mmCIF file of C-alpha atoms in Angstrom:
data_model
loop_
_atom_site.group_PDB
_atom_site.id
_atom_site.type_symbol
_atom_site.label_atom_id
_atom_site.label_comp_id
_atom_site.label_asym_id
_atom_site.label_seq_id
_atom_site.Cartn_x
_atom_site.Cartn_y
_atom_site.Cartn_z
ATOM 1 C CA UNK G 474 119.484 -33.458 40.560
ATOM 2 C CA UNK G 475 120.545 -32.569 37.057
ATOM 3 C CA UNK G 476 118.790 -34.316 34.205
ATOM 4 C CA UNK G 477 120.306 -32.483 31.273
ATOM 5 C CA UNK G 478 122.049 -34.394 28.523
ATOM 6 C CA UNK G 479 125.260 -32.487 27.874
ATOM 7 C CA UNK G 480 128.049 -32.863 25.331
ATOM 8 C CA UNK G 481 131.533 -33.027 26.688
ATOM 9 C CA UNK G 482 133.465 -29.817 26.247
ATOM 10 C CA UNK G 483 136.029 -29.964 23.460
ATOM 11 C CA UNK G 484 139.330 -31.219 24.810
ATOM 12 C CA UNK G 485 137.773 -32.234 28.147
ATOM 13 C CA UNK G 486 139.215 -35.349 29.757
ATOM 14 C CA UNK G 487 136.238 -37.518 30.748
ATOM 15 C CA UNK G 488 138.553 -39.588 32.976
ATOM 16 C CA UNK G 489 139.405 -36.538 35.072
ATOM 17 C CA UNK G 490 138.491 -37.448 38.708
ATOM 18 C CA UNK G 491 137.131 -33.941 39.272
ATOM 19 C CA UNK G 492 134.245 -34.535 36.844
ATOM 20 C CA UNK G 493 133.869 -38.325 37.072
ATOM 21 C CA UNK G 494 131.641 -37.981 40.145
ATOM 22 C CA UNK G 495 129.217 -35.684 38.294
ATOM 23 C CA UNK G 496 129.204 -36.924 34.716
ATOM 24 C CA UNK G 497 129.164 -40.464 33.363
ATOM 25 C CA UNK G 498 130.637 -40.684 29.862
ATOM 26 C CA UNK G 499 128.456 -42.464 27.332
ATOM 27 C CA UNK G 500 130.646 -41.708 24.330
ATOM 28 C CA UNK G 501 133.501 -39.364 23.437
ATOM 29 C CA UNK G 502 130.952 -36.598 22.840
ATOM 30 C CA UNK G 503 128.224 -37.333 25.357
ATOM 31 C CA UNK G 504 127.955 -37.534 29.149
ATOM 32 C CA UNK G 505 125.098 -37.630 31.667
ATOM 33 C CA UNK G 506 124.715 -36.747 35.314
ATOM 34 C CA UNK G 507 121.938 -39.062 36.586
ATOM 35 C CA UNK G 508 123.160 -42.455 37.869
ATOM 36 C CA UNK G 509 121.551 -45.415 36.082
ATOM 37 C CA UNK G 510 120.538 -48.663 37.813
ATOM 38 C CA UNK G 511 119.839 -51.817 35.793
ATOM 39 C CA UNK G 512 117.520 -54.404 37.361
ATOM 40 C CA UNK G 513 117.847 -58.001 36.153
ATOM 41 C CA UNK G 514 115.437 -60.606 37.598
ATOM 42 C CA UNK G 515 116.995 -64.049 37.200
ATOM 43 C CA UNK G 516 116.319 -67.660 38.110
ATOM 44 C CA UNK G 517 118.668 -70.334 36.797
ATOM 45 C CA UNK G 518 120.125 -68.085 34.082
ATOM 46 C CA UNK G 519 123.838 -68.824 34.621
ATOM 47 C CA UNK G 520 124.320 -69.810 30.960
ATOM 48 C CA UNK G 521 122.623 -66.665 29.653
ATOM 49 C CA UNK G 522 124.194 -64.049 31.910
ATOM 50 C CA UNK G 523 127.487 -63.829 29.930
ATOM 51 C CA UNK G 524 125.478 -62.643 26.908
ATOM 52 C CA UNK G 525 123.470 -60.208 29.030
ATOM 53 C CA UNK G 526 126.420 -58.611 30.805
ATOM 54 C CA UNK G 527 128.543 -58.474 27.641
ATOM 55 C CA UNK G 528 126.264 -55.802 26.148
ATOM 56 C CA UNK G 529 125.771 -53.676 29.282
ATOM 57 C CA UNK G 530 127.487 -50.263 29.014
ATOM 58 C CA UNK G 531 130.364 -49.727 31.437
ATOM 59 C CA UNK G 532 129.004 -46.295 32.469
ATOM 60 C CA UNK G 533 126.089 -47.887 34.361
ATOM 61 C CA UNK G 534 126.000 -46.846 38.026
ATOM 62 C CA UNK G 535 124.915 -50.247 39.341
ATOM 63 C CA UNK G 536 123.521 -53.628 38.328
ATOM 64 C CA UNK G 537 120.919 -55.135 40.669
ATOM 65 C CA UNK G 538 120.478 -58.873 40.151
ATOM 66 C CA UNK G 539 117.371 -60.294 41.823
ATOM 67 C CA UNK G 540 117.962 -64.006 42.332
ATOM 68 C CA UNK G 541 114.810 -66.118 42.403
ATOM 69 C CA UNK G 542 116.338 -68.948 44.463
ATOM 70 C CA UNK G 543 118.436 -70.290 41.594
ATOM 71 C CA UNK G 544 119.726 -73.839 41.820
ATOM 72 C CA UNK G 545 122.534 -73.221 39.331
ATOM 73 C CA UNK G 546 125.465 -70.790 39.624
ATOM 74 C CA UNK G 547 123.535 -67.683 38.583
ATOM 75 C CA UNK G 548 124.838 -65.580 41.488
ATOM 76 C CA UNK G 549 128.445 -66.760 41.138
ATOM 77 C CA UNK G 550 128.488 -66.081 37.400
ATOM 78 C CA UNK G 551 127.000 -62.622 37.909
ATOM 79 C CA UNK G 552 129.643 -61.687 40.478
ATOM 80 C CA UNK G 553 132.407 -62.932 38.221
ATOM 81 C CA UNK G 554 131.126 -60.988 35.221
ATOM 82 C CA UNK G 555 130.301 -57.765 37.105
ATOM 83 C CA UNK G 556 132.289 -57.690 40.381
ATOM 84 C CA UNK G 557 130.277 -54.807 41.829
ATOM 85 C CA UNK G 558 126.881 -56.402 41.147
ATOM 86 C CA UNK G 559 124.310 -55.970 43.912
ATOM 87 C CA UNK G 560 122.668 -59.360 44.503
ATOM 88 C CA UNK G 561 119.247 -59.353 46.163
ATOM 89 C CA UNK G 562 117.530 -62.570 47.159
ATOM 90 C CA UNK G 563 113.885 -62.818 46.147
ATOM 91 C CA UNK G 564 111.595 -63.762 49.014
ATOM 92 C CA UNK G 565 108.405 -64.207 46.981
ATOM 93 C CA UNK G 566 107.743 -65.716 43.556
ATOM 94 C CA UNK G 567 107.116 -64.392 40.074
ATOM 95 C CA UNK G 568 108.646 -61.811 37.765
ATOM 96 C CA UNK G 569 106.552 -58.987 39.184
ATOM 97 C CA UNK G 570 107.692 -59.741 42.710
ATOM 98 C CA UNK G 571 111.313 -59.908 41.525
ATOM 99 C CA UNK G 572 111.123 -56.537 39.771
ATOM 100 C CA UNK G 573 109.492 -54.829 42.749
ATOM 101 C CA UNK G 574 112.228 -56.266 44.968
ATOM 102 C CA UNK G 575 114.873 -54.966 42.566
ATOM 103 C CA UNK G 576 113.339 -51.507 42.320
ATOM 104 C CA UNK G 577 113.444 -51.167 46.093
ATOM 105 C CA UNK G 578 117.167 -51.960 46.085
ATOM 106 C CA UNK G 579 118.088 -49.399 43.416
ATOM 107 C CA UNK G 580 119.984 -46.228 44.316
ATOM 108 C CA UNK G 581 120.163 -44.687 40.823
ATOM 109 C CA UNK G 582 117.906 -41.880 39.593
ATOM 110 C CA UNK G 583 117.077 -43.875 36.461
ATOM 111 C CA UNK G 584 115.976 -47.525 36.533
ATOM 112 C CA UNK G 585 116.230 -49.855 33.526
ATOM 113 C CA UNK G 586 114.467 -53.247 33.396
ATOM 114 C CA UNK G 587 116.404 -55.960 31.518
ATOM 115 C CA UNK G 588 115.538 -59.660 31.146
ATOM 116 C CA UNK G 589 118.178 -62.272 32.009
ATOM 117 C CA UNK G 590 117.573 -64.611 29.058
ATOM 118 C CA UNK G 591 119.797 -62.804 26.568
ATOM 119 C CA UNK G 592 116.875 -61.476 24.492
ATOM 120 C CA UNK G 593 117.659 -57.799 25.186
ATOM 121 C CA UNK G 594 120.579 -55.810 23.790
ATOM 122 C CA UNK G 595 122.135 -53.708 26.548
ATOM 123 C CA UNK G 596 123.542 -51.344 23.929
ATOM 124 C CA UNK G 597 120.004 -49.988 23.515
ATOM 125 C CA UNK G 598 120.075 -48.580 27.053
ATOM 126 C CA UNK G 599 121.603 -45.360 25.744
ATOM 127 C CA UNK G 600 118.398 -44.738 23.728
ATOM 128 C CA UNK G 601 116.224 -45.224 26.798
ATOM 129 C CA UNK G 602 118.374 -42.955 28.954
ATOM 130 C CA UNK G 603 118.542 -40.300 26.236
ATOM 131 C CA UNK G 604 114.737 -40.211 26.078
ATOM 132 C CA UNK G 605 114.491 -39.766 29.852
ATOM 133 C CA UNK G 606 117.065 -36.997 30.189
ATOM 134 C CA UNK G 607 115.415 -35.263 27.243
ATOM 135 C CA UNK G 608 112.104 -34.947 29.099
ATOM 136 C CA UNK G 609 110.281 -38.290 29.200
ATOM 137 C CA UNK G 610 109.191 -39.859 32.497
ATOM 138 C CA UNK G 611 108.915 -43.372 31.097
ATOM 139 C CA UNK G 612 110.842 -44.872 28.164
ATOM 140 C CA UNK G 613 108.738 -47.738 26.815
ATOM 141 C CA UNK G 614 110.480 -50.381 24.740
ATOM 142 C CA UNK G 615 108.536 -51.463 21.660
ATOM 143 C CA UNK G 616 109.205 -54.309 19.270
ATOM 144 C CA UNK G 617 106.614 -52.928 16.854
ATOM 145 C CA UNK G 618 107.622 -49.276 16.703
ATOM 146 C CA UNK G 619 109.428 -48.255 13.523
ATOM 147 C CA UNK G 620 112.942 -49.682 13.859
ATOM 148 C CA UNK G 621 112.041 -52.399 16.366
ATOM 149 C CA UNK G 622 111.617 -56.130 15.829
ATOM 150 C CA UNK G 623 111.390 -59.560 17.405
ATOM 151 C CA UNK G 624 112.840 -63.001 16.737
ATOM 152 C CA UNK G 625 110.907 -64.633 19.555
ATOM 153 C CA UNK G 626 107.156 -64.296 19.111
ATOM 154 C CA UNK G 627 104.702 -66.901 17.905
ATOM 155 C CA UNK G 628 101.659 -65.971 15.830
ATOM 156 C CA UNK G 629 99.343 -66.530 18.828
ATOM 157 C CA UNK G 630 101.431 -64.322 21.105
ATOM 158 C CA UNK G 631 101.651 -61.620 18.440
ATOM 159 C CA UNK G 632 97.874 -61.554 17.953
ATOM 160 C CA UNK G 633 97.268 -61.637 21.704
ATOM 161 C CA UNK G 634 99.676 -58.784 22.312
ATOM 162 C CA UNK G 635 98.072 -56.738 19.546
ATOM 163 C CA UNK G 636 94.556 -57.304 20.897
ATOM 164 C CA UNK G 637 95.499 -56.496 24.502
ATOM 165 C CA UNK G 638 97.423 -53.429 23.369
ATOM 166 C CA UNK G 639 94.376 -52.182 21.448
ATOM 167 C CA UNK G 640 92.191 -52.619 24.543
ATOM 168 C CA UNK G 641 94.592 -50.622 26.725
ATOM 169 C CA UNK G 642 94.869 -47.858 24.128
ATOM 170 C CA UNK G 643 91.098 -47.613 23.818
ATOM 171 C CA UNK G 644 90.229 -47.844 27.511
ATOM 172 C CA UNK G 645 93.023 -45.694 28.942
ATOM 173 C CA UNK G 646 93.813 -43.279 26.132
ATOM 174 C CA UNK G 647 97.309 -44.704 25.548
ATOM 175 C CA UNK G 648 99.154 -44.809 22.233
ATOM 176 C CA UNK G 649 101.275 -47.910 22.690
ATOM 177 C CA UNK G 650 102.434 -50.063 19.789
ATOM 178 C CA UNK G 651 103.565 -52.848 22.154
ATOM 179 C CA UNK G 652 102.191 -53.889 25.538
ATOM 180 C CA UNK G 653 103.760 -57.069 26.912
ATOM 181 C CA UNK G 654 107.451 -56.215 26.698
ATOM 182 C CA UNK G 655 109.807 -56.056 29.655
ATOM 183 C CA UNK G 656 112.551 -53.744 28.368
ATOM 184 C CA UNK G 657 111.668 -50.347 29.842
ATOM 185 C CA UNK G 658 113.251 -47.473 31.781
ATOM 186 C CA UNK G 659 111.951 -44.711 34.025
ATOM 187 C CA UNK G 660 112.896 -42.129 36.631
ATOM 188 C CA UNK G 661 112.911 -43.704 40.090
ATOM 189 C CA UNK G 662 110.503 -41.083 41.485
ATOM 190 C CA UNK G 663 107.816 -42.452 39.135
ATOM 191 C CA UNK G 664 107.452 -45.446 41.473
ATOM 192 C CA UNK G 665 105.686 -43.173 43.953
ATOM 193 C CA UNK G 666 102.954 -42.559 41.372
ATOM 194 C CA UNK G 667 102.302 -46.074 40.054
ATOM 195 C CA UNK G 668 102.379 -48.238 43.238
ATOM 196 C CA UNK G 669 103.081 -51.698 41.815
ATOM 197 C CA UNK G 670 101.256 -54.620 43.427
ATOM 198 C CA UNK G 671 101.294 -57.749 41.248
ATOM 199 C CA UNK G 672 103.667 -60.710 41.141
ATOM 200 C CA UNK G 673 103.601 -62.272 37.666
ATOM 201 C CA UNK G 674 104.455 -61.437 34.048
ATOM 202 C CA UNK G 675 101.505 -59.038 34.022
ATOM 203 C CA UNK G 676 103.704 -56.535 35.895
ATOM 204 C CA UNK G 677 104.736 -55.044 32.541
ATOM 205 C CA UNK G 678 101.132 -54.335 31.577
ATOM 206 C CA UNK G 679 100.354 -52.919 35.014
ATOM 207 C CA UNK G 680 103.283 -50.507 34.749
ATOM 208 C CA UNK G 681 102.168 -49.378 31.291
ATOM 209 C CA UNK G 682 98.606 -48.740 32.438
ATOM 210 C CA UNK G 683 99.451 -46.935 35.661
ATOM 211 C CA UNK G 684 102.001 -44.744 33.915
ATOM 212 C CA UNK G 685 99.221 -43.514 31.632
ATOM 213 C CA UNK G 686 96.737 -43.138 34.495
ATOM 214 C CA UNK G 687 99.297 -41.071 36.411
ATOM 215 C CA UNK G 688 99.654 -38.704 33.465
ATOM 216 C CA UNK G 689 103.375 -39.392 33.030
ATOM 217 C CA UNK G 690 105.112 -38.507 29.779
ATOM 218 C CA UNK G 691 105.842 -41.646 27.738
ATOM 219 C CA UNK G 692 108.237 -42.094 24.834
ATOM 220 C CA UNK G 693 108.421 -45.382 22.958
ATOM 221 C CA UNK G 694 111.873 -46.710 22.105
ATOM 222 C CA UNK G 695 112.276 -49.083 19.127
ATOM 223 C CA UNK G 696 113.824 -52.292 20.464
ATOM 224 C CA UNK G 697 114.808 -55.623 18.986
ATOM 225 C CA UNK G 698 113.998 -58.782 20.921
ATOM 226 C CA UNK G 699 116.315 -61.726 20.279
ATOM 227 C CA UNK G 700 115.725 -65.416 20.906
ATOM 228 C CA UNK G 701 116.330 -66.767 24.401
ATOM 229 C CA UNK G 702 119.807 -68.281 24.196
ATOM 230 C CA UNK G 703 119.593 -71.140 26.707
ATOM 231 C CA UNK G 704 116.772 -72.742 28.635
ATOM 232 C CA UNK G 705 113.001 -72.493 28.369
ATOM 233 C CA UNK G 706 110.877 -69.477 29.224
ATOM 234 C CA UNK G 707 108.353 -69.685 32.062
ATOM 235 C CA UNK G 708 105.950 -67.582 29.989
ATOM 236 C CA UNK G 709 102.715 -69.349 29.001
ATOM 237 C CA UNK G 710 100.809 -67.493 26.307
ATOM 238 C CA UNK G 711 97.223 -68.397 27.287
ATOM 239 C CA UNK G 712 97.685 -68.435 31.061
ATOM 240 C CA UNK G 713 99.646 -65.204 31.207
ATOM 241 C CA UNK G 714 97.471 -63.569 28.555
ATOM 242 C CA UNK G 715 94.449 -64.143 30.787
ATOM 243 C CA UNK G 716 96.321 -62.676 33.743
ATOM 244 C CA UNK G 717 97.126 -59.585 31.670
ATOM 245 C CA UNK G 718 93.460 -59.277 30.689
ATOM 246 C CA UNK G 719 92.412 -59.487 34.349
ATOM 247 C CA UNK G 720 94.816 -56.656 35.187
ATOM 248 C CA UNK G 721 93.344 -54.519 32.409
ATOM 249 C CA UNK G 722 89.773 -55.161 33.591
ATOM 250 C CA UNK G 723 90.708 -54.516 37.220
ATOM 251 C CA UNK G 724 92.419 -51.226 36.406
ATOM 252 C CA UNK G 725 89.457 -50.181 34.250
ATOM 253 C CA UNK G 726 87.067 -51.074 37.085
ATOM 254 C CA UNK G 727 89.166 -49.089 39.577
ATOM 255 C CA UNK G 728 89.076 -46.096 37.277
ATOM 256 C CA UNK G 729 85.282 -46.204 37.093
ATOM 257 C CA UNK G 730 85.039 -46.575 40.881
ATOM 258 C CA UNK G 731 87.179 -43.486 41.387
ATOM 259 C CA UNK G 732 84.905 -41.538 39.054
ATOM 260 C CA UNK G 733 81.838 -42.633 41.017
ATOM 261 C CA UNK G 734 83.497 -41.661 44.287
ATOM 262 C CA UNK G 735 84.331 -38.295 42.784
ATOM 263 C CA UNK G 736 80.721 -37.733 41.784
ATOM 264 C CA UNK G 737 79.574 -38.585 45.337
ATOM 265 C CA UNK G 738 82.375 -36.651 47.045
ATOM 266 C CA UNK G 739 81.252 -34.600 50.100
ATOM 267 C CA UNK G 740 83.325 -31.729 48.759
ATOM 268 C CA UNK G 741 81.373 -31.798 45.516
ATOM 269 C CA UNK G 742 78.085 -32.068 47.385
ATOM 270 C CA UNK G 743 79.070 -29.088 49.539
ATOM 271 C CA UNK G 744 80.062 -27.096 46.485
ATOM 272 C CA UNK G 745 76.762 -27.921 44.793
ATOM 273 C CA UNK G 746 74.880 -26.906 47.957
ATOM 274 C CA UNK G 747 76.715 -23.576 48.116
ATOM 275 C CA UNK G 748 75.936 -22.992 44.469
ATOM 276 C CA UNK G 749 72.210 -23.713 44.993
ATOM 277 C CA UNK G 750 72.063 -21.425 48.054
ATOM 278 C CA UNK G 751 73.769 -18.690 46.052
ATOM 279 C CA UNK G 752 71.214 -19.036 43.270
ATOM 280 C CA UNK G 753 68.385 -18.890 45.823
ATOM 281 C CA UNK G 754 69.746 -15.734 47.445
ATOM 282 C CA UNK G 755 70.139 -14.040 44.057
ATOM 283 C CA UNK G 756 66.515 -14.937 43.320
ATOM 284 C CA UNK G 757 65.298 -13.368 46.573
ATOM 285 C CA UNK G 758 67.287 -10.164 45.999
ATOM 286 C CA UNK G 759 66.059 -9.705 42.441
#
């Protein structure tokens, strides 16, 4: 698998069928080899999908729409807007469950997470992909990195996000400027190292923590969050903030448990025993 960002050769026809299978043109001067999958979890977002799909680049390999049992025409609208869309029905509940379902359905080497409410600009995907093909494992969207911004955050949510972000940075050695944001991208093989297992909005925090714990290379991408266009978000600041905090405490507790297991490991005990016997033998021979 090639993951090198390459400029198109001068005079090269990017529509030439002989190279279309290998390279996906991003612009007249830039093309990539890795196929990109975009995962969009959606429930009753028929009115917002036209705004979401309008900004998606046409060089995307596939769009995976995870339908959370919508009662409106979410699926029909998606198929009309993007005829090749892969629709996956969600069996469980919650954003985390939807994303995990979508990830499993992806066939691309790169996976991009995009919300269905119209708050994300699909044109930013090129920045995420560029970071990945340039060496990052995980491209982390940030509304508070230099160049980012948000039109959709109350004072309470902003303070909560800042506090939770500070806790994660301190406890796990991260350097995030934003924690609870769902616009991210990563290489598909990273899923083998972070093993996602939660169902709600806290999935974003869990991903961020486990990426750091796995030692993956992270690059933050400045991103602008726009207002939800239609409908009302299912996010509840206090309820979901507490769920995020529980995830942080659980992951911190698991980290300490692993350290304790390591200190009591039979392999370590054996190594210590060998070392003590070696010291004893050297004492007898001296």
